[in-house]
Each structure stands twice: as structure tokens, then as C-alpha cells.
């Protein structure tokens, strides 16, 4: 062999050595991982993550009529490989790629990274080229309408009607790209299957949070032999009745804010709001004070330079998902309730929503992300659910919201109204994948670990119980771990870092042994627990902040 040929062979061997870890993913077009998130914050990650694109049919019923690309990331196991875990953190607009890669976000712990390839991709509507963008000939009016929707105080009949009219006007202003007709969970389930093929693996383990649980359950039904074990955290209801979902959301948000006030009372002086001298020593006193504050702030409904009742509800609605931020809310509420001083409340809303009260405008880099947080759920969820067409009738809308506001005046009525408004004039048709009652699941030979927080404002705990009952009815090996605290999802968020919930999930993936059903009670008071992850710099900024419309 000549020296020249030897050099070529050596070069090829070296190339295979350097790239061999990813050589089995040839259908992925590798690209540079972003260094900043959608808000411009620097992503702090670890070496080893690669990013790229894989192609999927635009419409799986007509796979030859166009394709699109979805952005993904992959980190190979650094030690003895046990398998591949695919993650979906929900939304369904969440930036899964950033979350999985981010220290302080959802970066898996060292044991998982050592023994598993970990991977995820961006759902349709989020990945470049697939956005459900509202195109309009009147962008200024559209922005005005969307800002009104973001800030509206729906506690009065007049404003309830205004939200209805604004939702109708937004629908009339928007023309959407063709991809919205291929945005439902049917398509995303098939995208997940195409991702499995792109990774060149026979089976994978799965972690799904929030919408990711519905996706995981639907995938389990559709491709039961391709998923090995699954963790479903913060489960969406295994049925399709939107009106039931709205009712459950209203009830659980009211329960969650009451739990927040009770936790404050239990923590006494360690909670910033607790003050017996100001009549804030019981949960009922705090609830009454909050309602009075809403009434006071209603006077600012038409003033873009002062915080109003709708913005307070939006802030509270965002904060109840991440209990690491509960002290922030209580700190801001104290001077507003006691002295009618609103500087701290204004500051908290500005930080959460990138809003400048001085100019009365949202930050330019925030608004496109907020629009995504509106457009994706208003497209995907109405496609996934049924029994909401009655909301298109104005009187039915008024009656429904009035009933919810009367029954759940603290936060639940607001939650029901903001969510239901997405269904008044949705751009996509209803096309649910799951049967109405959860249905009969195909034989699934894997194991499923369910996690549920007792006070989860986004995915009520009864929904996790319903998924557990569905799995048990279908003889699928499963167990339920309940955390008795508050916040949306349990694993690596809300629960103590490295505590009962985190350990349960990590041990399940590593040992492949399903734990028995149990209850975790560690760190449930957010004013006494200092070990849960403070995610304001990562996940909360990008997701929980925008959960004002989740």
C-alpha cells in the first residue's frame, strides 16, 4: 500500500472514530446547536449535544405531497448504554431542544447521561418553517387585539363579552399557512415515529410532561411495540371533552391558589405575605384580600401604564405553575394589599411578561414567542378535543364564563375564560386521536410510571388518576407516584431537587424496575422548601411565563 493510500485509510479511520457515535443517524442533517434561547438568553449546556434536522411528511395520509423538517438534539451515552430516552416537555409549544440541553432547565442528571442516549425534537408549530403564523394585512390591529386579550380583566360581563369579540376579531384578521391542517396529535405521533427511525433505534424509553403525556399515550396506542418504558408527568385528561377540561381547570386553579395561601399561613413569618397585624394571618383573610385587590385594580382596566386586574390574574396564573416563584408573588402582593403600593407588583409583571409600563408596550423579542404560545395551543388543542362548538354562540359563552367566575372567583374563573377563548373560533378542525373515554389500548408490554402533583394548575391531579385507571383497566403495568405539593409537573421542577420524585424517576430508568405506587411528601411547602429548582432563568422565562395562555 502506498504512503498516500495509507494516509487516506488512516484519515477514514480517524473520521469514523470521531463521528462513529453518530454514524447510525445518517438521515439527520446535522447543524449547529443554538447558543441562545428564543429570548436571547445564553444557553448554558454541557459538551456532547449535537443538533440537526430530520424530515417528515407534511401530511401522513398523503406522504408524497410535500415534506417539512423538524429541529432535534441528541446526546450520546458517555458510559455503558442502556437505551435511548426521548423527551417531550409539552406545551405543545415548548422549546424541547433548549430545555433538554440547558443546565437549570431539564438537563438529565449524570446517571441518565452516562447510560442513555437522550434526544428530543421541536413539535410542529415551533420548529423553523412549521410555525402556525397568523398572516394579516393589518398587523397593527392584530397586535392591538392580541395585547388586549393578554391584558383583559374578564371579571365583569362587559369584559367577558369583549374577550369574545376580540377572539372573533383575531380569527377574522388571521390567515394561516397550510400546515395548520396537519397540526393535530395524529401528525405529531407519526413525527415521533419518524424520529425513532431517524435515530435508527428499534425501541426507546420516553419521558413526557404535560402535553407530552397525551402524546406519549397516543403513541403507545399507535405504535405499542416501539416504546419500551415511559414516564408520564403531569398528565392531560385521557378523554376529548373540552367542556369537562375547562371545568377541571377552573376547579384545580382555585384549589391551587387556596393551597398557596394556606402554605403561606403554615410558614408564618417565612412567607412574605403573612402579617397578623395587617389582618393576614389566615388563608381566608388572604383570599379576601386578594379579591379586594382585584376589585381595586379593575379601575386600571383601560390604562396601559398601570397594572390592572387582568394582568394580576395573568401573573398569578403564570406563577402557580412554578412554586419556586411563590415567594416572589407574595412579596409583590404584600405592599399592594396593605398600602396600595403597586411598584413590586408592576415589577413582577414586567419581568414575567417583558412589559414596559412606562411605554405601555411589550418587548419586541418577547412578542413573537408570546404569539407562538397563543397560536400553537389554539390550533392543536381544538383539533384534539370535541364538544366546544357551543362556545361559538355568544350567549352560551357568556353563560359558561359567568358560571365559572361565580364559582371560582380567585383564579379558576379566569383560567376557564382564557383557555375557553382559544376555542371560540379555532383555525383547525376537531380531529381527536384518543377515543372519547380513553378507549381500549393495544397490548403494550412496557411499564408506565405516572407522576402527579396534588395541586397542579395546568394538568389537574384527577387527570393523572384517570390515566392510571385507564392503564389498569387495559392491564398495562403501571404505577402512580403522587407528590402532595403544588406546581405543574414534578420531575426536576417544583419538587425538591434530588428528592422523592426525582429519585423515583431516575431509579426507574436506570434499574428498569417499576416502583410500587406511593406518595411523596417532601418539600411541599414552597416557603419552607429551599431545595427545589429556581427556573426563572430558563424554563420559567420561556414556558411558565407564557402559560398565561396554556
Coordinates of C-alpha atoms in Angstrom, one line a residue:
X1 CA 0.0 0.0 0.0
X2 CA 1.4 3.4 -0.9
X3 CA 2.0 6.1 1.7
X4 CA -0.8 8.1 0.0
X5 CA -3.3 5.3 0.4
X6 CA -2.2 4.7 3.9
X7 CA -2.9 8.4 4.7
X8 CA -6.4 8.1 3.2
X9 CA -7.1 4.9 5.2
X10 CA -5.8 6.5 8.4
X11 CA -7.9 9.6 7.8
X12 CA -11.0 7.5 7.2
X13 CA -10.4 5.5 10.4
X14 CA -9.9 8.7 12.4
X15 CA -13.1 10.2 10.9
X16 CA -15.0 7.1 11.8
X17 CA -13.6 7.2 15.3
X18 CA -14.6 10.9 15.8
X19 CA -18.0 10.6 14.1
X20 CA -18.9 6.9 14.8
X21 CA -21.0 7.8 17.8
X22 CA -23.5 9.5 15.4
X23 CA -22.8 7.4 12.2
X24 CA -26.1 5.5 12.6
X25 CA -28.1 8.6 12.3
X26 CA -27.4 9.3 8.6
X27 CA -30.9 10.6 7.9
X28 CA -30.4 13.5 10.2
X29 CA -28.9 16.7 8.7
X30 CA -26.6 17.9 11.4
X31 CA -26.5 21.6 12.2
X32 CA -25.0 24.0 14.8
X33 CA -26.8 24.0 18.2
X34 CA -28.1 27.4 19.1
X35 CA -26.1 29.3 21.7
X36 CA -29.0 31.5 22.8
X37 CA -32.7 30.8 23.5
X38 CA -35.6 32.5 21.9
X39 CA -35.4 35.4 24.3
X40 CA -31.7 35.9 23.6
X41 CA -30.5 34.4 26.9
X42 CA -27.2 32.4 26.6
X43 CA -27.8 28.7 26.9
X44 CA -25.5 27.1 29.4
X45 CA -25.1 23.4 28.4
X46 CA -22.6 20.6 28.5
X47 CA -20.4 19.2 25.8
X48 CA -21.8 16.3 23.7
X49 CA -25.1 17.6 22.4
X50 CA -25.5 17.7 18.6
X51 CA -28.4 19.3 16.8
X52 CA -29.9 18.9 13.4
X53 CA -33.0 18.4 11.3
X54 CA -34.9 15.3 10.2
X55 CA -37.6 15.3 7.6
X56 CA -41.2 14.2 7.9
X57 CA -44.2 14.2 5.6
X58 CA -46.4 17.3 5.8
X59 CA -49.5 15.0 5.7
X60 CA -49.1 11.4 6.6
X61 CA -52.2 10.4 4.7
X62 CA -50.6 11.8 1.6
X63 CA -46.8 11.3 2.3
X64 CA -45.7 12.2 -1.3
X65 CA -47.4 15.6 -1.2
X66 CA -44.6 17.6 0.5
X67 CA -42.2 17.3 3.4
X68 CA -41.0 19.5 6.2
X69 CA -38.1 19.4 8.7
X70 CA -38.1 19.3 12.5
X71 CA -35.3 20.5 14.7
X72 CA -33.8 18.0 17.1
X73 CA -30.9 17.4 19.5
X74 CA -29.1 14.2 20.6
X75 CA -26.6 13.4 23.3
X76 CA -24.9 10.0 23.3
X77 CA -24.4 8.0 26.4
X78 CA -21.0 8.5 27.9
X79 CA -20.8 5.1 29.6
X80 CA -22.5 1.7 29.2
X81 CA -25.6 2.3 27.2
X82 CA -28.9 1.1 28.4
X83 CA -31.0 2.6 25.7
X84 CA -32.4 5.9 24.4
X85 CA -34.8 8.2 26.1
X86 CA -36.9 10.6 24.0
X87 CA -38.2 13.6 25.9
X88 CA -41.2 15.8 25.2
X89 CA -41.8 18.6 27.7
X90 CA -45.2 19.6 26.5
X91 CA -46.7 23.0 25.6
X92 CA -47.2 21.9 22.9
X93 CA -45.1 25.0 22.0
X94 CA -42.2 24.3 24.4
X95 CA -38.6 24.6 23.2
X96 CA -37.8 21.0 23.9
X97 CA -34.3 21.3 22.4
X98 CA -33.3 24.2 24.7
X99 CA -34.9 22.6 27.8
X100 CA -33.1 19.3 27.3
X101 CA -29.7 20.9 26.8
X102 CA -29.9 23.6 29.5
X103 CA -28.3 23.5 32.9
X104 CA -31.0 24.8 35.1
X105 CA -33.6 23.6 32.7
X106 CA -34.3 19.9 32.1
X107 CA -30.8 18.7 31.6
X108 CA -30.9 15.0 32.6
X109 CA -28.8 14.0 35.7
X110 CA -25.3 12.4 35.3
X111 CA -26.5 8.8 35.7
X112 CA -29.0 9.2 32.9
X113 CA -26.5 10.9 30.6
X114 CA -24.0 8.2 31.4
X115 CA -26.3 5.3 30.5
X116 CA -28.7 6.7 27.9
X117 CA -28.7 8.5 24.6
X118 CA -31.1 11.4 25.3
X119 CA -32.9 13.1 22.5
X120 CA -35.9 15.4 21.6
X121 CA -37.3 17.5 18.8
X122 CA -39.4 20.6 18.3
X123 CA -43.1 20.0 17.7
X124 CA -44.9 21.3 14.6
X125 CA -45.7 24.9 15.1
X126 CA -42.4 25.6 16.9
X127 CA -39.7 24.2 14.6
X128 CA -38.4 26.6 11.9
X129 CA -40.6 26.5 8.8
X130 CA -43.6 24.9 10.6
X131 CA -44.8 27.8 12.6
X132 CA -48.6 28.3 12.8
X133 CA -48.1 32.0 11.9
X134 CA -51.1 34.3 11.7
X135 CA -50.6 36.3 8.5
X136 CA -52.6 39.5 8.2
X137 CA -53.0 42.6 6.1
X138 CA -53.4 44.7 9.2
X139 CA -50.5 43.8 11.6
X140 CA -51.0 46.8 13.8
X141 CA -54.6 45.9 14.5
X142 CA -53.7 42.3 15.1
X143 CA -51.1 43.3 17.7
X144 CA -53.6 45.6 19.4
X145 CA -56.1 42.8 19.6
X146 CA -53.6 40.3 20.9
X147 CA -52.4 42.8 23.6
X148 CA -56.0 43.4 24.6
X149 CA -56.5 39.7 25.0
X150 CA -53.3 39.4 27.1
X151 CA -54.3 42.2 29.5
X152 CA -58.1 41.9 29.7
X153 CA -59.9 41.7 33.1
X154 CA -62.7 39.3 32.5
X155 CA -64.3 39.7 35.9
X156 CA -67.2 41.8 34.5
X157 CA -69.9 40.8 32.0
X158 CA -68.8 43.7 29.7
X159 CA -65.2 42.4 29.6
X160 CA -66.3 38.8 29.2
X161 CA -68.2 39.9 26.1
X162 CA -65.2 42.0 25.0
X163 CA -62.9 38.9 25.2
X164 CA -65.5 37.0 23.0
X165 CA -65.5 39.9 20.4
X166 CA -61.7 40.1 20.5
X167 CA -61.3 36.4 19.9
X168 CA -63.7 36.7 16.9
X169 CA -61.8 39.7 15.5
X170 CA -58.5 37.9 15.8
X171 CA -59.8 34.9 13.9
X172 CA -61.1 37.3 11.2
X173 CA -57.8 39.1 10.9
X174 CA -55.7 35.9 10.5
X175 CA -54.8 33.8 7.5
X176 CA -52.9 30.7 8.4
X177 CA -50.4 28.6 6.5
X178 CA -51.5 25.2 5.1
X179 CA -49.6 23.3 7.9
X180 CA -52.3 24.1 10.5
X181 CA -54.4 21.4 8.8
X182 CA -51.7 18.9 9.7
X183 CA -51.1 20.1 13.3
X184 CA -53.0 17.6 15.5
X185 CA -51.7 14.8 17.6
X186 CA -52.2 12.3 14.8
X187 CA -49.3 14.0 13.0
X188 CA -47.1 14.5 16.0
X189 CA -47.4 10.8 16.9
X190 CA -46.2 10.0 13.4
X191 CA -43.4 12.6 13.8
X192 CA -42.3 10.8 16.9
X193 CA -42.2 7.5 15.0
X194 CA -40.2 9.2 12.2
X195 CA -37.8 10.5 14.8
X196 CA -37.3 6.9 16.1
X197 CA -36.5 5.8 12.6
X198 CA -34.1 8.8 12.1
X199 CA -32.3 7.7 15.3
X200 CA -32.1 4.2 13.9
X201 CA -33.3 2.5 17.1
X202 CA -35.9 -0.3 17.5
X203 CA -37.4 0.9 20.8
X204 CA -37.0 3.8 23.1
X205 CA -37.9 4.9 26.6
X206 CA -39.9 8.0 27.0
X207 CA -40.4 11.0 29.3
X208 CA -43.5 13.2 28.6
X209 CA -44.6 16.2 30.6
X210 CA -48.0 18.0 30.3
X211 CA -49.0 17.7 26.5
X212 CA -46.1 15.3 26.2
X213 CA -48.2 12.8 28.3
X214 CA -51.1 13.0 25.8
X215 CA -48.6 12.5 23.0
X216 CA -47.0 9.6 24.8
X217 CA -50.3 7.9 25.5
X218 CA -51.4 8.3 21.9
X219 CA -48.0 7.0 20.6
X220 CA -48.4 4.0 22.9
X221 CA -51.8 3.3 21.3
X222 CA -50.5 3.7 17.8
X223 CA -47.0 2.1 18.0
X224 CA -47.1 -0.2 21.1
X225 CA -44.1 -2.2 20.1
X226 CA -41.8 0.8 19.7
X227 CA -41.9 2.3 23.2
X228 CA -40.3 0.3 26.0
X229 CA -40.9 2.2 29.3
X230 CA -42.5 5.6 29.9
X231 CA -42.7 8.3 32.5
X232 CA -45.8 10.5 32.1
X233 CA -45.6 13.5 34.4
X234 CA -48.5 16.0 34.9
X235 CA -51.0 14.1 32.8
X236 CA -53.6 15.5 30.5
X237 CA -57.1 14.0 30.6
X238 CA -57.4 10.8 28.6
X239 CA -60.7 12.0 27.0
X240 CA -61.7 14.6 24.4
X241 CA -64.5 16.6 26.1
X242 CA -63.3 20.2 26.1
X243 CA -66.0 21.4 28.4
X244 CA -65.0 18.8 31.1
X245 CA -61.4 20.0 30.7
X246 CA -62.4 23.7 31.2
X247 CA -64.4 22.7 34.4
X248 CA -61.5 20.8 35.8
X249 CA -59.1 23.6 35.0
X250 CA -61.3 26.1 36.8
X251 CA -61.6 23.9 39.9
X252 CA -58.0 23.0 40.2
X253 CA -56.7 26.6 39.8
X254 CA -59.0 27.7 42.6
X255 CA -57.7 24.8 44.8
X256 CA -54.1 25.7 43.9
X257 CA -54.3 29.3 44.9
X258 CA -56.1 28.4 48.1
X259 CA -53.3 25.9 48.8
X260 CA -50.7 28.7 48.2
X261 CA -52.4 30.9 50.8
X262 CA -52.7 28.0 53.3
X263 CA -49.0 27.2 52.7
X264 CA -48.2 30.9 53.5
X265 CA -50.1 30.7 56.8
X266 CA -48.4 27.4 57.7
X267 CA -45.0 29.0 57.1
X268 CA -45.9 32.1 59.1
X269 CA -43.1 34.7 59.1
X270 CA -41.2 32.8 56.5
X271 CA -43.9 33.7 54.0
X272 CA -43.6 37.4 52.9
X273 CA -47.4 37.9 52.9
X274 CA -48.1 36.6 56.4
X275 CA -48.8 39.6 58.8
X276 CA -51.3 39.2 61.7
X277 CA -51.0 43.0 62.3
X278 CA -52.4 43.6 58.8
X279 CA -55.2 41.0 59.1
X280 CA -53.2 38.5 57.0
X281 CA -53.0 35.5 59.4
X282 CA -55.5 33.1 57.9
X283 CA -56.0 31.6 54.4
X284 CA -59.5 33.1 54.3
X285 CA -58.2 36.6 55.1
X286 CA -55.6 36.3 52.4
X287 CA -58.2 35.2 49.9
X288 CA -60.5 38.1 50.8
X289 CA -57.5 40.5 50.5
X290 CA -56.7 39.1 47.0
X291 CA -60.3 39.5 45.8
X292 CA -60.3 43.1 47.2
X293 CA -57.1 43.8 45.3
X294 CA -58.6 42.5 42.1
X295 CA -61.5 44.9 42.6
X296 CA -59.1 47.8 43.3
X297 CA -57.1 47.1 40.2
X298 CA -60.2 46.9 38.0
X299 CA -60.1 50.7 38.0
X300 CA -57.0 50.5 35.8
X301 CA -58.6 48.4 33.0
X302 CA -58.1 51.0 30.3
X303 CA -54.7 52.3 31.5
X304 CA -51.8 50.6 29.8
X305 CA -49.3 52.3 32.2
X306 CA -50.8 50.8 35.4
X307 CA -51.2 47.2 36.3
X308 CA -54.8 46.0 36.2
X309 CA -56.8 43.1 37.5
X310 CA -56.4 41.1 34.3
X311 CA -52.6 41.4 34.5
X312 CA -52.6 40.4 38.2
X313 CA -54.5 37.3 37.3
X314 CA -52.2 36.6 34.4
X315 CA -49.2 37.0 36.7
X316 CA -50.7 34.7 39.3
X317 CA -51.7 32.2 36.7
X318 CA -48.1 32.0 35.5
X319 CA -46.6 31.8 38.9
X320 CA -48.8 29.0 40.3
X321 CA -47.1 26.6 37.8
X322 CA -43.6 27.0 39.4
X323 CA -43.7 27.1 43.1
X324 CA -40.1 28.4 43.3
X325 CA -41.7 31.7 42.3
X326 CA -44.4 31.7 45.0
X327 CA -42.3 33.9 47.4
X328 CA -42.0 36.5 44.5
X329 CA -45.7 36.8 44.2
X330 CA -46.2 37.1 48.0
X331 CA -43.5 39.7 48.2
X332 CA -45.3 41.7 45.5
X333 CA -48.8 41.3 47.0
X334 CA -47.9 42.5 50.5
X335 CA -47.4 46.2 49.8
X336 CA -50.2 46.2 47.2
X337 CA -52.7 44.8 49.7
X338 CA -51.6 46.6 52.8
X339 CA -50.6 50.0 51.5
X340 CA -51.9 50.1 47.9
X341 CA -48.4 50.4 46.7
X342 CA -48.0 48.6 43.4
X343 CA -44.4 49.1 42.5
X344 CA -43.4 45.5 43.4
X345 CA -46.4 44.0 41.6
X346 CA -45.7 46.1 38.5
X347 CA -42.0 45.0 38.6
X348 CA -43.1 41.3 38.9
X349 CA -45.4 41.6 35.9
X350 CA -42.9 43.4 33.8
X351 CA -40.3 40.7 34.5
X352 CA -42.7 37.9 33.7
X353 CA -44.2 39.3 30.6
X354 CA -41.4 41.6 29.3
X355 CA -43.8 44.5 29.5
X356 CA -42.8 48.2 29.9
X357 CA -45.5 50.1 31.8
X358 CA -43.7 53.4 31.0
X359 CA -44.2 53.0 27.3
X360 CA -47.2 50.6 27.5
X361 CA -45.6 48.1 25.2
X362 CA -44.2 44.5 25.2
X363 CA -40.5 43.9 24.4
X364 CA -40.0 43.2 20.7
X365 CA -38.1 39.9 21.2
X366 CA -40.9 38.6 23.6
X367 CA -43.9 39.2 21.4
X368 CA -43.2 36.6 18.7
X369 CA -42.7 34.0 21.4
X370 CA -46.0 35.0 23.0
X371 CA -47.7 34.7 19.7
X372 CA -46.4 31.2 19.4
X373 CA -47.8 30.5 22.8
X374 CA -51.2 31.6 21.5
X375 CA -51.2 30.1 18.1
X376 CA -50.0 26.6 18.8
X377 CA -52.5 25.6 21.5
X378 CA -55.3 27.4 19.7
X379 CA -54.5 25.1 16.8
X380 CA -53.5 21.8 18.4
X381 CA -55.9 21.6 21.3
X382 CA -59.2 22.3 19.4
X383 CA -58.0 19.7 16.9
X384 CA -57.6 17.3 19.8
X385 CA -60.9 17.9 21.6
X386 CA -64.6 17.9 20.9
X387 CA -67.8 19.4 22.4
X388 CA -66.7 23.1 22.3
X389 CA -68.7 24.4 19.3
X390 CA -71.3 25.7 21.7
X391 CA -68.8 28.4 22.8
X392 CA -69.1 30.0 19.3
X393 CA -72.6 31.2 20.4
X394 CA -72.1 34.4 22.3
X395 CA -74.9 33.7 24.8
X396 CA -73.5 30.3 25.6
X397 CA -70.1 31.8 26.0
X398 CA -71.4 34.4 28.4
X399 CA -73.4 31.9 30.5
X400 CA -70.4 29.5 30.7
X401 CA -67.9 32.1 31.8
X402 CA -70.3 33.8 34.2
X403 CA -70.9 30.5 35.9
X404 CA -67.2 29.8 36.3
X405 CA -66.4 33.3 37.6
X406 CA -69.1 33.0 40.2
X407 CA -67.9 29.5 41.3
X408 CA -64.2 30.2 41.1
X409 CA -63.6 34.0 41.8
X410 CA -60.0 33.9 42.8
X411 CA -58.3 32.4 39.7
X412 CA -60.3 29.5 38.4
X413 CA -62.8 31.6 36.5
X414 CA -60.0 33.5 34.8
X415 CA -58.3 30.2 33.9
X416 CA -61.5 28.8 32.3
X417 CA -62.1 32.0 30.4
X418 CA -58.6 32.4 28.9
X419 CA -58.5 28.8 27.9
X420 CA -62.0 28.6 26.5
X421 CA -61.4 31.7 24.5
X422 CA -59.0 29.7 22.3
X423 CA -61.9 27.6 21.2
X424 CA -64.3 30.3 20.1
X425 CA -63.1 30.4 16.5
X426 CA -60.2 27.9 16.2
X427 CA -58.4 27.7 12.9
X428 CA -58.2 23.9 12.8
X429 CA -60.9 21.3 12.7
X430 CA -61.6 18.8 15.5
X431 CA -59.9 15.5 14.8
X432 CA -59.1 13.8 18.1
X433 CA -56.9 10.7 18.2
X434 CA -57.8 9.3 21.6
X435 CA -61.2 7.7 22.0
X436 CA -63.8 9.7 23.9
X437 CA -63.4 7.6 27.1
X438 CA -59.7 6.8 26.6
X439 CA -60.8 3.6 24.9
X440 CA -59.2 0.2 24.7
X441 CA -55.4 0.4 24.4
X442 CA -53.5 -2.1 22.3
X443 CA -51.4 -4.6 24.2
X444 CA -48.4 -2.7 25.5
X445 CA -45.7 -4.7 27.1
X446 CA -43.7 -1.9 28.6
X447 CA -44.0 -0.3 32.0
X448 CA -45.5 3.2 32.7
X449 CA -44.6 5.4 35.7
X450 CA -47.2 8.2 36.3
X451 CA -46.4 11.3 38.3
X452 CA -49.0 13.7 39.5
X453 CA -48.9 16.8 41.8
X454 CA -51.9 17.1 44.1
X455 CA -52.2 20.8 43.2
X456 CA -51.2 21.0 39.6
X457 CA -52.9 24.1 38.0
X458 CA -52.3 23.0 34.4
X459 CA -53.0 19.3 34.5
X460 CA -55.3 18.6 37.4
X461 CA -54.4 15.6 39.6
X462 CA -57.7 13.8 38.8
X463 CA -56.5 13.6 35.2
X464 CA -53.4 11.6 36.3
X465 CA -55.7 9.3 38.3
X466 CA -57.9 8.8 35.2
X467 CA -54.8 7.8 33.1
X468 CA -53.8 5.4 35.8
X469 CA -57.3 3.8 35.8
X470 CA -57.2 3.6 32.0
X471 CA -53.9 1.8 32.1
X472 CA -55.0 -0.6 34.9
X473 CA -58.2 -1.3 33.0
X474 CA -56.2 -2.3 30.0
X475 CA -53.8 -4.5 32.1
X476 CA -50.8 -2.3 31.4
X477 CA -48.1 -2.5 34.0
X478 CA -48.2 0.9 35.7
X479 CA -47.8 2.7 39.0
X480 CA -48.6 6.2 40.3
X481 CA -46.3 8.4 42.3
X482 CA -48.2 11.3 43.9
X483 CA -46.5 14.5 45.2
X484 CA -48.7 16.3 47.6
X485 CA -47.4 19.8 46.7
X486 CA -48.3 22.4 44.1
X487 CA -46.9 23.4 40.7
X488 CA -47.0 22.0 37.1
X489 CA -45.2 18.7 36.8
X490 CA -42.9 17.1 39.4
X491 CA -39.7 15.8 37.9
X492 CA -36.9 18.3 38.0
X493 CA -39.3 21.1 38.8
X494 CA -41.4 22.1 41.8
X495 CA -40.4 19.0 43.9
X496 CA -37.1 19.1 45.9
X497 CA -34.0 18.8 43.7
X498 CA -32.9 15.2 44.1
X499 CA -35.9 14.4 46.3
X500 CA -38.5 11.7 46.2
X501 CA -39.9 12.4 42.7
X502 CA -36.6 12.9 41.0
X503 CA -35.1 9.8 42.6
X504 CA -38.1 7.7 41.7
X505 CA -37.9 8.6 38.0
X506 CA -34.1 8.2 37.8
X507 CA -34.1 4.9 39.6
X508 CA -36.9 3.6 37.3
X509 CA -34.9 4.5 34.1
X510 CA -31.6 3.0 35.5
X511 CA -33.0 -0.1 37.1
X512 CA -35.9 -0.7 34.6
X513 CA -37.9 -1.8 37.7
X514 CA -41.2 -0.1 38.2
X515 CA -41.7 1.1 41.7
X516 CA -45.0 0.5 43.6
X517 CA -47.5 3.3 43.8
X518 CA -46.6 5.8 46.5
X519 CA -47.0 9.3 47.9
X520 CA -44.1 11.8 48.2
X521 CA -44.5 14.4 50.9
X522 CA -41.1 16.1 50.9
X523 CA -40.8 19.9 50.4
X524 CA -44.4 20.6 49.8
X525 CA -44.5 24.0 51.4
X526 CA -42.7 26.3 48.9
X527 CA -42.0 28.9 51.6
X528 CA -40.1 26.4 53.7
X529 CA -38.5 24.4 50.9
X530 CA -35.3 25.9 49.6
X531 CA -34.1 22.9 47.5
X532 CA -36.5 23.0 44.6
X533 CA -35.1 24.3 41.4
X534 CA -35.5 28.0 40.7
X535 CA -36.1 28.1 37.0
X536 CA -36.7 31.8 36.3
X537 CA -33.6 32.0 34.1
X538 CA -34.6 29.1 31.8
X539 CA -37.8 27.1 31.8
X540 CA -40.0 29.6 33.6
X541 CA -39.0 32.5 31.3
X542 CA -39.8 30.6 28.2
X543 CA -42.7 28.5 29.2
X544 CA -44.4 29.1 32.5
X545 CA -44.4 32.9 31.8
X546 CA -46.3 32.2 28.6
X547 CA -48.6 29.7 30.3
X548 CA -50.9 32.6 30.7
X549 CA -52.5 31.0 27.6
X550 CA -51.7 27.4 28.2

